[in-house]
Short mmCIF file of C-alpha atoms and ligand atoms in Angstrom, two decimals:
data_model
loop_
_atom_site.label_atom_id
_atom_site.label_comp_id
_atom_site.label_asym_id
_atom_site.label_seq_id
_atom_site.Cartn_x
_atom_site.Cartn_y
_atom_site.Cartn_z
CA MET A 1 -19.40 151.13 -141.50
CA ALA A 2 -19.86 147.44 -142.79
CA GLU A 3 -16.92 146.21 -144.99
CA GLN A 4 -17.52 147.18 -148.63
CA ILE A 5 -17.79 144.32 -151.14
CA PHE A 6 -17.14 145.51 -154.64
CA PRO A 7 -18.67 143.62 -157.54
CA THR A 8 -16.17 141.46 -159.19
CA GLY A 9 -16.38 140.84 -162.96
CA THR A 10 -14.36 141.63 -166.18
CA LEU A 11 -15.70 145.07 -167.23
CA MET A 12 -12.16 146.75 -166.84
CA ALA A 13 -10.11 143.78 -167.89
CA GLY A 14 -6.97 144.49 -170.23
CA LYS A 15 -7.53 148.26 -169.31
CA ARG A 16 -4.84 150.17 -167.49
CA GLY A 17 -4.85 153.63 -165.69
CA LEU A 18 -3.55 156.06 -163.08
CA ILE A 19 -5.38 156.97 -159.93
CA MET A 20 -4.34 160.31 -158.73
CA GLY A 21 -5.66 161.16 -155.37
CA VAL A 22 -5.37 158.28 -152.93
CA ALA A 23 -4.79 159.84 -149.65
CA ASN A 24 -5.82 156.90 -147.34
CA LYS A 25 -8.67 154.40 -147.18
CA ASN A 26 -11.35 156.76 -146.66
CA SER A 27 -10.24 158.68 -150.17
CA ILE A 28 -13.20 158.44 -152.74
CA ALA A 29 -10.07 157.70 -155.26
CA TRP A 30 -9.55 154.40 -153.27
CA ALA A 31 -13.32 153.41 -153.58
CA ILE A 32 -12.73 153.96 -157.25
CA ALA A 33 -9.55 152.26 -157.22
CA ARG A 34 -11.11 149.30 -155.59
CA GLN A 35 -13.83 148.90 -157.77
CA LEU A 36 -11.87 149.13 -160.80
CA ALA A 37 -9.35 146.48 -159.70
CA ALA A 38 -12.15 144.07 -158.83
CA GLN A 39 -13.36 144.59 -162.42
CA GLY A 40 -9.82 143.70 -163.74
CA ALA A 41 -7.97 146.84 -164.27
CA GLU A 42 -4.52 146.99 -163.72
CA LEU A 43 -3.70 150.32 -161.75
CA ALA A 44 -0.89 153.13 -161.04
CA PHE A 45 -1.22 155.60 -158.39
CA THR A 46 0.32 158.77 -157.37
CA TYR A 47 0.56 160.14 -153.87
CA GLN A 48 1.35 163.46 -152.73
CA GLY A 49 4.80 163.29 -150.88
CA ASP A 50 6.57 160.78 -148.51
CA LYS A 51 4.08 161.24 -145.56
CA LEU A 52 1.32 159.72 -147.69
CA LYS A 53 3.52 157.32 -149.58
CA ARG A 54 3.38 155.29 -146.27
CA ARG A 55 -0.42 154.81 -146.65
CA VAL A 56 -0.81 154.51 -150.33
CA GLU A 57 2.02 151.78 -150.63
CA PRO A 58 0.09 149.22 -148.59
CA LEU A 59 -3.32 150.02 -150.38
CA ALA A 60 -1.95 149.71 -153.89
CA ALA A 61 -0.24 146.61 -153.00
CA SER A 62 -3.67 144.98 -151.79
CA VAL A 63 -4.97 145.45 -155.48
CA GLY A 64 -1.73 144.22 -156.90
CA SER A 65 -0.14 147.32 -157.94
CA ASP A 66 3.60 148.41 -157.15
CA THR A 67 3.53 151.25 -159.65
CA LEU A 68 3.63 154.35 -157.46
CA CYS A 69 4.60 157.89 -158.09
CA ASP A 70 5.48 160.75 -155.92
CA CYS A 71 3.33 163.49 -157.48
CA ASP A 72 2.46 167.03 -156.31
CA VAL A 73 0.27 168.42 -159.32
CA THR A 74 1.71 171.63 -158.92
CA ASN A 75 5.16 170.32 -159.76
CA ASP A 76 5.97 170.03 -163.50
CA ALA A 77 9.04 167.62 -163.33
CA GLN A 78 6.85 165.37 -160.75
CA MET A 79 4.23 165.25 -163.19
CA ASP A 80 6.63 164.66 -166.45
CA ALA A 81 8.21 162.02 -164.61
CA THR A 82 4.51 160.41 -163.57
CA PHE A 83 3.62 160.00 -167.24
CA GLN A 84 6.72 159.07 -168.54
CA THR A 85 6.74 156.33 -165.79
CA LEU A 86 3.47 155.12 -167.33
CA LYS A 87 4.78 155.26 -170.72
CA ASP A 88 8.01 153.38 -170.17
CA LYS A 89 6.06 150.55 -168.14
CA TRP A 90 2.78 150.03 -170.25
CA GLY A 91 3.23 151.93 -173.54
CA LYS A 92 -0.23 153.26 -173.14
CA ILE A 93 -3.36 153.91 -170.74
CA ASP A 94 -6.98 153.61 -171.03
CA PHE A 95 -8.22 155.80 -168.22
CA LEU A 96 -7.34 158.47 -165.71
CA VAL A 97 -9.24 159.05 -162.24
CA HIS A 98 -8.17 162.54 -161.07
CA ALA A 99 -9.58 162.94 -157.35
CA ILE A 100 -7.45 165.88 -156.32
CA ALA A 101 -8.58 169.36 -154.50
CA PHE A 102 -7.25 171.74 -152.11
CA ALA A 103 -7.76 175.16 -150.79
CA GLY A 104 -6.27 176.79 -147.49
CA LYS A 105 -8.50 176.51 -144.60
CA ASP A 106 -8.62 179.92 -144.13
CA GLN A 107 -10.16 180.24 -147.62
CA LEU A 108 -12.74 177.72 -146.38
CA ALA A 109 -14.73 179.52 -143.67
CA GLY A 110 -17.02 182.71 -143.30
CA SER A 111 -17.55 185.03 -145.79
CA PHE A 112 -16.35 184.30 -149.30
CA ILE A 113 -16.00 187.96 -150.53
CA GLU A 114 -14.22 188.94 -147.38
CA ASN A 115 -11.65 186.12 -146.78
CA THR A 116 -10.90 184.79 -150.50
CA THR A 117 -7.18 186.18 -151.29
CA ARG A 118 -5.46 186.52 -154.83
CA ASP A 119 -2.80 183.66 -153.55
CA GLY A 120 -5.57 181.42 -152.00
CA PHE A 121 -7.99 181.86 -155.41
CA LYS A 122 -4.81 180.99 -157.67
CA SER A 123 -3.86 177.88 -155.71
CA ALA A 124 -7.35 176.41 -155.41
CA LEU A 125 -7.96 176.79 -159.06
CA ASP A 126 -4.34 175.58 -159.95
CA ILE A 127 -4.66 172.56 -157.65
CA SER A 128 -8.21 171.76 -158.02
CA ALA A 129 -8.98 172.64 -161.57
CA TYR A 130 -5.96 173.17 -163.55
CA SER A 131 -4.40 169.89 -162.50
CA PHE A 132 -7.06 168.23 -164.44
CA VAL A 133 -6.49 169.94 -167.72
CA ASP A 134 -2.68 169.09 -167.23
CA ALA A 135 -3.01 165.60 -166.24
CA GLY A 136 -5.82 165.05 -169.13
CA ARG A 137 -3.36 166.52 -171.63
CA ARG A 138 -0.65 163.99 -170.52
CA ALA A 139 -2.88 161.13 -169.97
CA SER A 140 -4.46 161.55 -173.76
CA GLU A 141 -1.06 161.55 -175.09
CA ILE A 142 -0.56 157.88 -174.13
CA MET A 143 -4.28 156.90 -174.60
CA ASN A 144 -3.54 155.45 -178.06
CA ASP A 145 -6.62 153.31 -178.45
CA GLY A 146 -9.30 156.11 -177.12
CA GLY A 147 -9.98 156.06 -173.51
CA ALA A 148 -11.76 157.81 -170.60
CA MET A 149 -11.02 160.13 -167.75
CA VAL A 150 -13.19 160.99 -164.70
CA THR A 151 -12.70 163.91 -162.04
CA LEU A 152 -14.75 164.69 -158.89
CA THR A 153 -16.87 167.54 -157.94
CA TYR A 154 -19.45 168.84 -155.85
CA LEU A 155 -22.52 170.84 -155.89
CA GLY A 156 -21.03 173.77 -154.43
CA SER A 157 -20.01 174.57 -158.00
CA GLU A 158 -23.89 175.25 -158.80
CA ARG A 159 -25.10 176.48 -155.69
CA VAL A 160 -23.75 178.44 -152.44
CA ILE A 161 -22.73 176.00 -149.76
CA PRO A 162 -21.74 177.61 -146.80
CA ASN A 163 -17.93 177.71 -146.17
CA TYR A 164 -17.20 175.95 -149.67
CA ASN A 165 -16.46 179.28 -150.80
CA VAL A 166 -13.40 179.45 -153.28
CA MET A 167 -13.69 175.35 -153.81
CA GLY A 168 -17.01 176.05 -155.33
CA VAL A 169 -15.52 178.34 -158.09
CA ALA A 170 -12.62 175.99 -158.51
CA LYS A 171 -15.28 173.08 -159.15
CA ALA A 172 -17.01 175.43 -161.45
CA ALA A 173 -14.10 175.82 -163.41
CA LEU A 174 -13.17 172.00 -163.07
CA GLU A 175 -16.86 171.11 -164.71
CA ALA A 176 -16.09 173.51 -167.76
CA SER A 177 -12.77 172.21 -168.09
CA THR A 178 -14.32 168.86 -168.34
CA ARG A 179 -16.76 169.75 -171.25
CA TYR A 180 -13.83 171.58 -173.15
CA MET A 181 -11.59 168.42 -172.76
CA ALA A 182 -14.59 166.16 -174.19
CA ALA A 183 -14.80 168.17 -176.98
CA ASP A 184 -11.18 168.28 -177.77
CA LEU A 185 -10.46 164.63 -177.16
CA GLY A 186 -13.97 163.17 -178.30
CA PRO A 187 -12.65 162.71 -181.99
CA ARG A 188 -10.12 160.38 -180.46
CA GLN A 189 -12.72 158.58 -178.72
CA ILE A 190 -11.32 159.93 -175.27
CA ARG A 191 -14.33 160.55 -173.06
CA VAL A 192 -14.12 163.19 -170.03
CA ASN A 193 -16.70 163.30 -167.24
CA ALA A 194 -17.16 164.52 -163.70
CA ILE A 195 -18.85 162.98 -161.13
CA SER A 196 -20.71 165.11 -158.39
CA ALA A 197 -20.39 163.49 -155.48
CA GLY A 198 -22.66 164.16 -152.18
CA PRO A 199 -20.51 164.73 -148.91
CA ILE A 200 -18.39 161.92 -147.95
CA LYS A 201 -16.38 161.77 -144.73
CA THR A 202 -12.60 161.96 -146.00
CA LEU A 203 -9.60 164.22 -144.95
CA ALA A 204 -10.73 166.79 -147.60
CA ALA A 205 -14.20 167.02 -146.41
CA ALA A 206 -12.99 167.51 -142.66
CA GLY A 207 -11.13 170.77 -144.11
CA ILE A 208 -14.66 172.52 -144.80
CA GLY A 209 -16.15 174.27 -141.97
CA SER A 210 -19.56 173.11 -140.41
CA GLY A 211 -19.09 169.55 -141.52
CA ARG A 212 -21.42 168.17 -138.98
CA HIS A 213 -24.20 170.61 -140.05
CA MET A 214 -23.52 169.61 -143.73
CA PHE A 215 -23.96 165.68 -143.38
CA ARG A 216 -26.86 166.34 -141.32
CA PHE A 217 -28.51 168.49 -143.57
CA ASN A 218 -27.57 166.50 -146.57
CA LYS A 219 -28.98 163.09 -144.96
CA ALA A 220 -32.45 165.09 -144.28
CA ALA A 221 -32.70 166.59 -147.77
CA ALA A 222 -31.25 164.08 -149.77
CA ALA A 223 -34.22 162.13 -152.04
CA THR A 224 -32.82 159.07 -150.40
CA GLN A 225 -32.75 160.67 -146.97
CA ASP A 226 -29.40 159.13 -146.53
CA ASN A 227 -25.66 160.38 -146.95
CA THR A 228 -23.66 159.27 -150.20
CA ASP A 229 -22.17 156.03 -150.05
CA PRO A 230 -18.60 155.89 -151.75
CA MET A 231 -19.50 152.61 -153.27
CA GLY A 232 -22.13 154.62 -155.46
CA VAL A 233 -19.67 157.13 -156.58
CA ALA A 234 -17.18 154.03 -157.49
CA GLY A 235 -20.14 152.38 -159.32
CA ALA A 236 -20.54 155.66 -161.40
CA ALA A 237 -16.75 155.73 -162.01
CA LEU A 238 -16.78 152.35 -163.05
CA TYR A 239 -19.69 152.91 -165.64
CA LEU A 240 -18.04 155.91 -166.99
CA LEU A 241 -14.53 154.36 -167.23
CA SER A 242 -15.73 151.08 -168.86
CA ASP A 243 -17.00 150.63 -172.02
CA LEU A 244 -20.63 150.63 -170.55
CA GLY A 245 -20.20 154.38 -170.84
CA LEU A 246 -19.89 154.41 -174.58
CA SER A 247 -21.10 157.86 -175.91
CA CYS A 248 -21.28 159.42 -172.39
CA THR A 249 -19.02 162.48 -172.41
CA GLY A 250 -18.60 166.11 -171.41
CA GLU A 251 -21.32 165.21 -168.42
CA THR A 252 -21.25 166.08 -164.88
CA HIS A 253 -23.19 163.14 -163.11
CA HIS A 254 -24.72 163.51 -159.56
CA VAL A 255 -24.07 160.79 -157.08
CA ASP A 256 -25.60 162.42 -154.15
CA GLY A 257 -28.75 160.53 -153.21
CA GLY A 258 -30.84 163.10 -155.28
CA PHE A 259 -29.89 165.93 -153.03
CA HIS A 260 -29.45 168.17 -156.22
CA ALA A 261 -32.73 167.42 -157.21
CA ILE A 262 -34.65 168.41 -154.00
CA GLY A 263 -35.90 172.19 -153.90
CA MET A 264 -37.33 171.66 -150.41
CA PRO A 265 -36.71 169.09 -147.59
CA GLN A 266 -39.27 166.91 -146.04
CA GLU A 267 -40.26 168.91 -142.72
CA ASP A 268 -40.18 165.82 -140.52
CA ALA A 269 -36.59 164.92 -141.85
CA LEU A 270 -35.10 168.42 -141.65
CA LYS A 271 -36.59 168.72 -137.96
CA ALA A 272 -35.24 165.41 -137.15
CA SER A 273 -31.76 166.26 -138.30
CA MET A 274 -31.82 169.63 -137.01
CA GLU A 275 -32.60 168.06 -133.42
CA GLY A 276 -30.37 164.90 -133.73
P1 NAD B 1 -9.08 162.98 -149.93
O1 NAD B 1 -8.42 163.93 -148.77
O2 NAD B 1 -8.93 161.58 -149.48
O3 NAD B 1 -8.22 163.32 -151.15
C1 NAD B 1 -7.90 164.51 -151.89
C2 NAD B 1 -6.43 164.22 -152.40
O4 NAD B 1 -5.91 165.43 -152.80
C3 NAD B 1 -5.50 163.62 -151.39
O5 NAD B 1 -4.99 162.53 -151.90
C4 NAD B 1 -4.48 164.81 -151.56
O6 NAD B 1 -2.98 164.19 -151.46
C5 NAD B 1 -4.67 165.55 -153.06
N1 NAD B 1 -3.78 166.45 -153.35
C6 NAD B 1 -4.26 167.64 -152.66
N2 NAD B 1 -3.34 168.68 -153.22
C7 NAD B 1 -2.45 168.15 -153.94
C8 NAD B 1 -1.35 168.28 -154.76
N3 NAD B 1 -1.04 169.44 -154.61
N4 NAD B 1 -0.69 167.47 -155.56
C9 NAD B 1 -1.16 166.25 -155.51
N5 NAD B 1 -2.14 165.94 -154.86
C10 NAD B 1 -2.76 166.88 -154.02
O7 NAD B 1 -10.48 163.67 -150.01
P2 NAD B 1 -11.46 163.22 -151.11
O8 NAD B 1 -12.95 163.62 -150.35
O9 NAD B 1 -11.42 161.54 -151.60
O10 NAD B 1 -11.43 163.99 -152.40
C11 NAD B 1 -10.97 163.55 -153.46
C12 NAD B 1 -12.03 164.46 -154.61
O11 NAD B 1 -13.42 164.37 -154.41
C13 NAD B 1 -11.59 165.96 -154.43
O12 NAD B 1 -11.56 166.71 -155.75
C14 NAD B 1 -12.81 166.46 -153.70
O13 NAD B 1 -13.03 167.81 -153.99
C15 NAD B 1 -13.73 165.64 -154.21
N6 NAD B 1 -15.15 165.75 -153.71
C16 NAD B 1 -15.18 165.15 -152.24
C17 NAD B 1 -16.26 165.37 -151.51
C18 NAD B 1 -16.29 164.83 -150.07
O14 NAD B 1 -17.45 165.17 -149.54
N7 NAD B 1 -15.66 164.01 -149.69
C19 NAD B 1 -17.68 165.48 -152.19
C20 NAD B 1 -17.60 165.82 -153.61
C21 NAD B 1 -16.25 166.00 -154.35
#
């Protein structure tokens, strides 16, 4: 893939915020972080455990950040410490990016009704949906002058996608949570939105069965007849997190090459994708 050049400017100048969910340079959160930094934002990052720290530290340094917090979203003490760090360092924040999801591999293959366990359901919903409510509440407590939050979702919340299974249910909960959070925080001028991205090759995506078929089918069926570019997702996040997004809240915005709008793919494109 060609080196991505993120448009520079001052749309985020003077704004500070937290990026949750960078695992490596392919993470969607990292594309968003680069775009926000290119527009002047000051960033802090969370990482999940020491193994990922080694990857996130140099990335953060490359956008001028040395504020990194070890934060597993299921660990209340680490969540407390993360937001306390931000309060101590900056006093307040202006934005939050939540790009976190997890479901056990055994939950992400085959039959939804047969393979979804109570524990698998609980942990998928906890990590992938409740963590946004929890992080959003904590972030809002230090958004003293209004603010904006964005989470990442996927079309599997609205329609059945093979193997996405319990994650689709978690994403539906995440999108509903986005709307309730938007209503609660709206009077304080804190906007809450979700971006529904098309499939992008990341660690998380690799955990979902039939990945190759998914990318080929999406390319064939999208209006653009191409897969989703993380730069488009980063651009949407910039819009939603900057003052450009004024008055936009409670929204699930699709950035998927128009895949969600298509009822039936073009015959030629579909044939080519299935043969290719
Ligand atoms: P990724 O693997 O790069 O990021 C997922 C992140 O979730 C990782 O940084 C991981 O450390 C974090 N995470 C998982 N469990 C955690 C926990 N308990 N505590 C703290 N962090 C935890 O993959 P990605 O594709 O960039 O995923 C980011 C978001 O985008 C996810 O919500 C994903 O569902 C969503 N999304 C991805 C795609 C895609 O095709 N890649 C499409 C639509 C939406």
